[in-house]
Amino acid sequence: AYLAAGQLDAVQQEYSMVCRDLETKLAPYCIENEVSILSYSSLALGLLSGKVGPERVFEGDDQRRNNPRFSRANREKVARLMQEIRSIAAAHEATEAQIVIAWTLQQPGITFALCGARNPEQARENAKAGRIHLSREHISRISEAAKRNLTDLDA
């Protein structure tokens, strides 16, 4: 529908290791038509930040409290993924969140990775991910670990 009105320059779509729906149709279309993709929720509401472990308790009006993605079982799956990411982060002198953001930025068609931050320091730390270049081997290791561990998170 947007294309009927003229050139489409960019789309904003949820995308992370947890939510990869755009890879099948939208990303190939955008690549072919030179449309930028701005991914949002790249850290999946903090689930992929490396700071939300299985023991975490969400209280009050925290939107993650009743979100199936944040069940203890799912946080255990993510913890296994983070073990793989932790070694790659150490090799880059980076945080797990920075590696997740760098992985996102290096996916086909992704132009920007939008990430929430609770304070200026988090924003600065997230921005450092833009300077990290992951090798093909590291991207592959992370992608395979995500496929192994991040199954049925919304079930």
PDB file of C-alpha atoms in Angstrom:
ATOM      1  CA  ALA A   1       0.000   0.000   0.000  1.00  0.00           C
ATOM      2  CA  TYR A   2       2.800   2.421   0.847  1.00  0.00           C
ATOM      3  CA  LEU A   3       4.495   1.827  -2.495  1.00  0.00           C
ATOM      4  CA  ALA A   4       1.431   3.106  -4.351  1.00  0.00           C
ATOM      5  CA  ALA A   5       2.149   6.549  -2.868  1.00  0.00           C
ATOM      6  CA  GLY A   6       5.815   6.643  -3.840  1.00  0.00           C
ATOM      7  CA  GLN A   7       9.258   5.443  -2.833  1.00  0.00           C
ATOM      8  CA  LEU A   8       9.538   3.640   0.490  1.00  0.00           C
ATOM      9  CA  ASP A   9      12.785   4.545   2.239  1.00  0.00           C
ATOM     10  CA  ALA A  10      12.587   2.663   5.536  1.00  0.00           C
ATOM     11  CA  VAL A  11      10.495   0.290   7.616  1.00  0.00           C
ATOM     12  CA  GLN A  12      10.535  -0.231  11.354  1.00  0.00           C
ATOM     13  CA  GLN A  13       9.882  -3.792  12.489  1.00  0.00           C
ATOM     14  CA  GLU A  14      10.438  -5.824  15.642  1.00  0.00           C
ATOM     15  CA  TYR A  15      13.493  -8.005  15.170  1.00  0.00           C
ATOM     16  CA  SER A  16      15.759  -9.887  17.527  1.00  0.00           C
ATOM     17  CA  MET A  17      17.104 -13.387  18.052  1.00  0.00           C
ATOM     18  CA  VAL A  18      13.712 -14.096  19.629  1.00  0.00           C
ATOM     19  CA  CYS A  19      11.543 -12.569  16.886  1.00  0.00           C
ATOM     20  CA  ARG A  20      12.952 -13.271  13.428  1.00  0.00           C
ATOM     21  CA  ASP A  21       9.763 -13.189  11.340  1.00  0.00           C
ATOM     22  CA  LEU A  22      11.010 -10.466   8.991  1.00  0.00           C
ATOM     23  CA  GLU A  23      13.761 -12.723   7.644  1.00  0.00           C
ATOM     24  CA  THR A  24      11.379 -14.681   5.403  1.00  0.00           C
ATOM     25  CA  LYS A  25       9.633 -11.974   3.353  1.00  0.00           C
ATOM     26  CA  LEU A  26      10.265  -8.433   4.534  1.00  0.00           C
ATOM     27  CA  ALA A  27      14.069  -8.459   4.663  1.00  0.00           C
ATOM     28  CA  PRO A  28      14.500  -9.973   1.177  1.00  0.00           C
ATOM     29  CA  TYR A  29      12.026  -7.424  -0.220  1.00  0.00           C
ATOM     30  CA  CYS A  30      13.820  -4.539   1.500  1.00  0.00           C
ATOM     31  CA  ILE A  31      17.232  -5.703   0.322  1.00  0.00           C
ATOM     32  CA  GLU A  32      16.004  -6.042  -3.258  1.00  0.00           C
ATOM     33  CA  ASN A  33      14.337  -2.609  -3.197  1.00  0.00           C
ATOM     34  CA  GLU A  34      17.006  -0.760  -1.178  1.00  0.00           C
ATOM     35  CA  VAL A  35      14.674  -0.076   1.746  1.00  0.00           C
ATOM     36  CA  SER A  36      16.305   0.412   5.149  1.00  0.00           C
ATOM     37  CA  ILE A  37      15.152  -1.751   8.052  1.00  0.00           C
ATOM     38  CA  LEU A  38      15.100  -0.251  11.528  1.00  0.00           C
ATOM     39  CA  SER A  39      14.747  -3.125  13.959  1.00  0.00           C
ATOM     40  CA  TYR A  40      13.192  -2.403  17.322  1.00  0.00           C
ATOM     41  CA  SER A  41      13.250  -4.446  20.517  1.00  0.00           C
ATOM     42  CA  SER A  42      16.655  -5.797  19.506  1.00  0.00           C
ATOM     43  CA  LEU A  43      17.290  -6.853  23.110  1.00  0.00           C
ATOM     44  CA  ALA A  44      13.736  -8.263  23.440  1.00  0.00           C
ATOM     45  CA  LEU A  45      12.728  -6.029  26.377  1.00  0.00           C
ATOM     46  CA  GLY A  46      16.006  -6.884  28.103  1.00  0.00           C
ATOM     47  CA  LEU A  47      15.643 -10.663  27.759  1.00  0.00           C
ATOM     48  CA  LEU A  48      18.763 -10.730  25.553  1.00  0.00           C
ATOM     49  CA  SER A  49      20.727  -8.188  27.602  1.00  0.00           C
ATOM     50  CA  GLY A  50      22.581 -10.768  29.676  1.00  0.00           C
ATOM     51  CA  LYS A  51      21.085  -9.222  32.804  1.00  0.00           C
ATOM     52  CA  VAL A  52      17.780 -11.118  33.081  1.00  0.00           C
ATOM     53  CA  GLY A  53      18.587 -14.517  34.555  1.00  0.00           C
ATOM     54  CA  PRO A  54      16.306 -17.381  35.590  1.00  0.00           C
ATOM     55  CA  GLU A  55      16.162 -16.128  39.196  1.00  0.00           C
ATOM     56  CA  ARG A  56      14.811 -12.702  38.253  1.00  0.00           C
ATOM     57  CA  VAL A  57      11.434 -11.766  39.735  1.00  0.00           C
ATOM     58  CA  PHE A  58       9.288  -9.214  37.906  1.00  0.00           C
ATOM     59  CA  GLU A  59       7.106  -7.197  40.236  1.00  0.00           C
ATOM     60  CA  GLY A  60       4.385  -4.580  40.158  1.00  0.00           C
ATOM     61  CA  ASP A  61       3.425  -3.227  36.767  1.00  0.00           C
ATOM     62  CA  ASP A  62       6.519  -4.540  34.942  1.00  0.00           C
ATOM     63  CA  GLN A  63       5.156  -5.566  31.519  1.00  0.00           C
ATOM     64  CA  ARG A  64       7.412  -8.637  31.530  1.00  0.00           C
ATOM     65  CA  ARG A  65       5.684 -10.078  34.597  1.00  0.00           C
ATOM     66  CA  ASN A  66       2.954 -11.917  32.648  1.00  0.00           C
ATOM     67  CA  ASN A  67       4.722 -12.144  29.289  1.00  0.00           C
ATOM     68  CA  PRO A  68       5.236 -15.817  28.276  1.00  0.00           C
ATOM     69  CA  ARG A  69       8.651 -14.967  26.829  1.00  0.00           C
ATOM     70  CA  PHE A  70       9.813 -14.140  30.349  1.00  0.00           C
ATOM     71  CA  SER A  71       8.787 -17.385  32.039  1.00  0.00           C
ATOM     72  CA  ARG A  72      11.460 -19.026  34.159  1.00  0.00           C
ATOM     73  CA  ALA A  73      11.779 -21.861  31.614  1.00  0.00           C
ATOM     74  CA  ASN A  74      12.408 -19.359  28.826  1.00  0.00           C
ATOM     75  CA  ARG A  75      14.908 -17.415  30.895  1.00  0.00           C
ATOM     76  CA  GLU A  76      16.775 -20.691  31.419  1.00  0.00           C
ATOM     77  CA  LYS A  77      16.878 -21.167  27.627  1.00  0.00           C
ATOM     78  CA  VAL A  78      18.208 -17.641  27.203  1.00  0.00           C
ATOM     79  CA  ALA A  79      20.816 -18.264  29.925  1.00  0.00           C
ATOM     80  CA  ARG A  80      22.190 -21.156  27.842  1.00  0.00           C
ATOM     81  CA  LEU A  81      22.420 -18.848  24.822  1.00  0.00           C
ATOM     82  CA  MET A  82      24.157 -16.203  26.931  1.00  0.00           C
ATOM     83  CA  GLN A  83      26.856 -18.737  27.896  1.00  0.00           C
ATOM     84  CA  GLU A  84      27.814 -18.955  24.223  1.00  0.00           C
ATOM     85  CA  ILE A  85      27.609 -15.195  23.766  1.00  0.00           C
ATOM     86  CA  ARG A  86      29.670 -14.540  26.918  1.00  0.00           C
ATOM     87  CA  SER A  87      32.800 -16.130  25.419  1.00  0.00           C
ATOM     88  CA  ILE A  88      32.408 -14.067  22.240  1.00  0.00           C
ATOM     89  CA  ALA A  89      31.838 -10.934  24.328  1.00  0.00           C
ATOM     90  CA  ALA A  90      35.055 -11.607  26.231  1.00  0.00           C
ATOM     91  CA  ALA A  91      36.977 -11.904  22.953  1.00  0.00           C
ATOM     92  CA  HIS A  92      35.677  -8.461  21.941  1.00  0.00           C
ATOM     93  CA  GLU A  93      35.960  -6.907  25.421  1.00  0.00           C
ATOM     94  CA  ALA A  94      32.237  -6.235  25.165  1.00  0.00           C
ATOM     95  CA  THR A  95      29.055  -6.944  27.085  1.00  0.00           C
ATOM     96  CA  GLU A  96      26.568  -9.624  26.112  1.00  0.00           C
ATOM     97  CA  ALA A  97      24.096  -6.894  25.137  1.00  0.00           C
ATOM     98  CA  GLN A  98      26.663  -5.277  22.836  1.00  0.00           C
ATOM     99  CA  ILE A  99      27.284  -8.603  21.104  1.00  0.00           C
ATOM    100  CA  VAL A 100      23.541  -9.182  20.653  1.00  0.00           C
ATOM    101  CA  ILE A 101      23.169  -5.706  19.139  1.00  0.00           C
ATOM    102  CA  ALA A 102      26.233  -6.223  16.910  1.00  0.00           C
ATOM    103  CA  TRP A 103      24.800  -9.567  15.724  1.00  0.00           C
ATOM    104  CA  THR A 104      21.517  -7.814  14.936  1.00  0.00           C
ATOM    105  CA  LEU A 105      23.267  -5.076  12.958  1.00  0.00           C
ATOM    106  CA  GLN A 106      25.136  -7.670  10.907  1.00  0.00           C
ATOM    107  CA  GLN A 107      22.003  -9.517   9.786  1.00  0.00           C
ATOM    108  CA  PRO A 108      21.044  -9.121   6.118  1.00  0.00           C
ATOM    109  CA  GLY A 109      19.010  -5.986   5.496  1.00  0.00           C
ATOM    110  CA  ILE A 110      19.219  -4.553   9.013  1.00  0.00           C
ATOM    111  CA  THR A 111      20.302  -0.917   8.882  1.00  0.00           C
ATOM    112  CA  PHE A 112      19.615   0.215  12.463  1.00  0.00           C
ATOM    113  CA  ALA A 113      19.040  -1.648  15.725  1.00  0.00           C
ATOM    114  CA  LEU A 114      16.839   0.346  18.073  1.00  0.00           C
ATOM    115  CA  CYS A 115      17.315  -0.551  21.728  1.00  0.00           C
ATOM    116  CA  GLY A 116      15.657   0.808  24.811  1.00  0.00           C
ATOM    117  CA  ALA A 117      17.799   2.202  27.605  1.00  0.00           C
ATOM    118  CA  ARG A 118      16.810   3.037  31.163  1.00  0.00           C
ATOM    119  CA  ASN A 119      19.520   5.654  31.589  1.00  0.00           C
ATOM    120  CA  PRO A 120      22.206   7.539  29.620  1.00  0.00           C
ATOM    121  CA  GLU A 121      24.920   5.031  30.560  1.00  0.00           C
ATOM    122  CA  GLN A 122      22.928   2.142  29.064  1.00  0.00           C
ATOM    123  CA  ALA A 123      22.420   4.179  25.895  1.00  0.00           C
ATOM    124  CA  ARG A 124      26.176   4.825  25.647  1.00  0.00           C
ATOM    125  CA  GLU A 125      26.977   1.154  26.264  1.00  0.00           C
ATOM    126  CA  ASN A 126      24.455   0.036  23.636  1.00  0.00           C
ATOM    127  CA  ALA A 127      25.894   2.501  21.112  1.00  0.00           C
ATOM    128  CA  LYS A 128      29.341   0.897  21.443  1.00  0.00           C
ATOM    129  CA  ALA A 129      27.927  -2.172  19.690  1.00  0.00           C
ATOM    130  CA  GLY A 130      28.080  -0.254  16.424  1.00  0.00           C
ATOM    131  CA  ARG A 131      31.867  -0.480  16.527  1.00  0.00           C
ATOM    132  CA  ILE A 132      31.962  -4.253  16.946  1.00  0.00           C
ATOM    133  CA  HIS A 133      32.534  -6.367  13.858  1.00  0.00           C
ATOM    134  CA  LEU A 134      31.744 -10.018  14.446  1.00  0.00           C
ATOM    135  CA  SER A 135      33.503 -12.609  12.315  1.00  0.00           C
ATOM    136  CA  ARG A 136      31.436 -14.979  10.191  1.00  0.00           C
ATOM    137  CA  GLU A 137      32.388 -17.709  12.656  1.00  0.00           C
ATOM    138  CA  HIS A 138      31.056 -15.711  15.608  1.00  0.00           C
ATOM    139  CA  ILE A 139      27.846 -14.812  13.763  1.00  0.00           C
ATOM    140  CA  SER A 140      27.369 -18.471  12.882  1.00  0.00           C
ATOM    141  CA  ARG A 141      28.041 -19.639  16.464  1.00  0.00           C
ATOM    142  CA  ILE A 142      25.552 -17.136  17.849  1.00  0.00           C
ATOM    143  CA  SER A 143      22.935 -17.977  15.216  1.00  0.00           C
ATOM    144  CA  GLU A 144      23.266 -21.710  15.862  1.00  0.00           C
ATOM    145  CA  ALA A 145      23.107 -21.214  19.638  1.00  0.00           C
ATOM    146  CA  ALA A 146      19.986 -19.087  19.189  1.00  0.00           C
ATOM    147  CA  LYS A 147      18.345 -21.777  17.037  1.00  0.00           C
ATOM    148  CA  ARG A 148      19.193 -24.447  19.641  1.00  0.00           C
ATOM    149  CA  ASN A 149      18.026 -22.498  22.661  1.00  0.00           C
ATOM    150  CA  LEU A 150      15.354 -20.005  21.646  1.00  0.00           C
ATOM    151  CA  THR A 151      12.582 -22.372  20.596  1.00  0.00           C
ATOM    152  CA  ASP A 152       8.928 -21.969  21.546  1.00  0.00           C
ATOM    153  CA  LEU A 153       9.454 -18.894  23.730  1.00  0.00           C
ATOM    154  CA  ASP A 154       5.947 -17.616  23.013  1.00  0.00           C
ATOM    155  CA  ALA A 155       4.204 -20.948  23.596  1.00  0.00           C
TER     156      ALA A 155
END
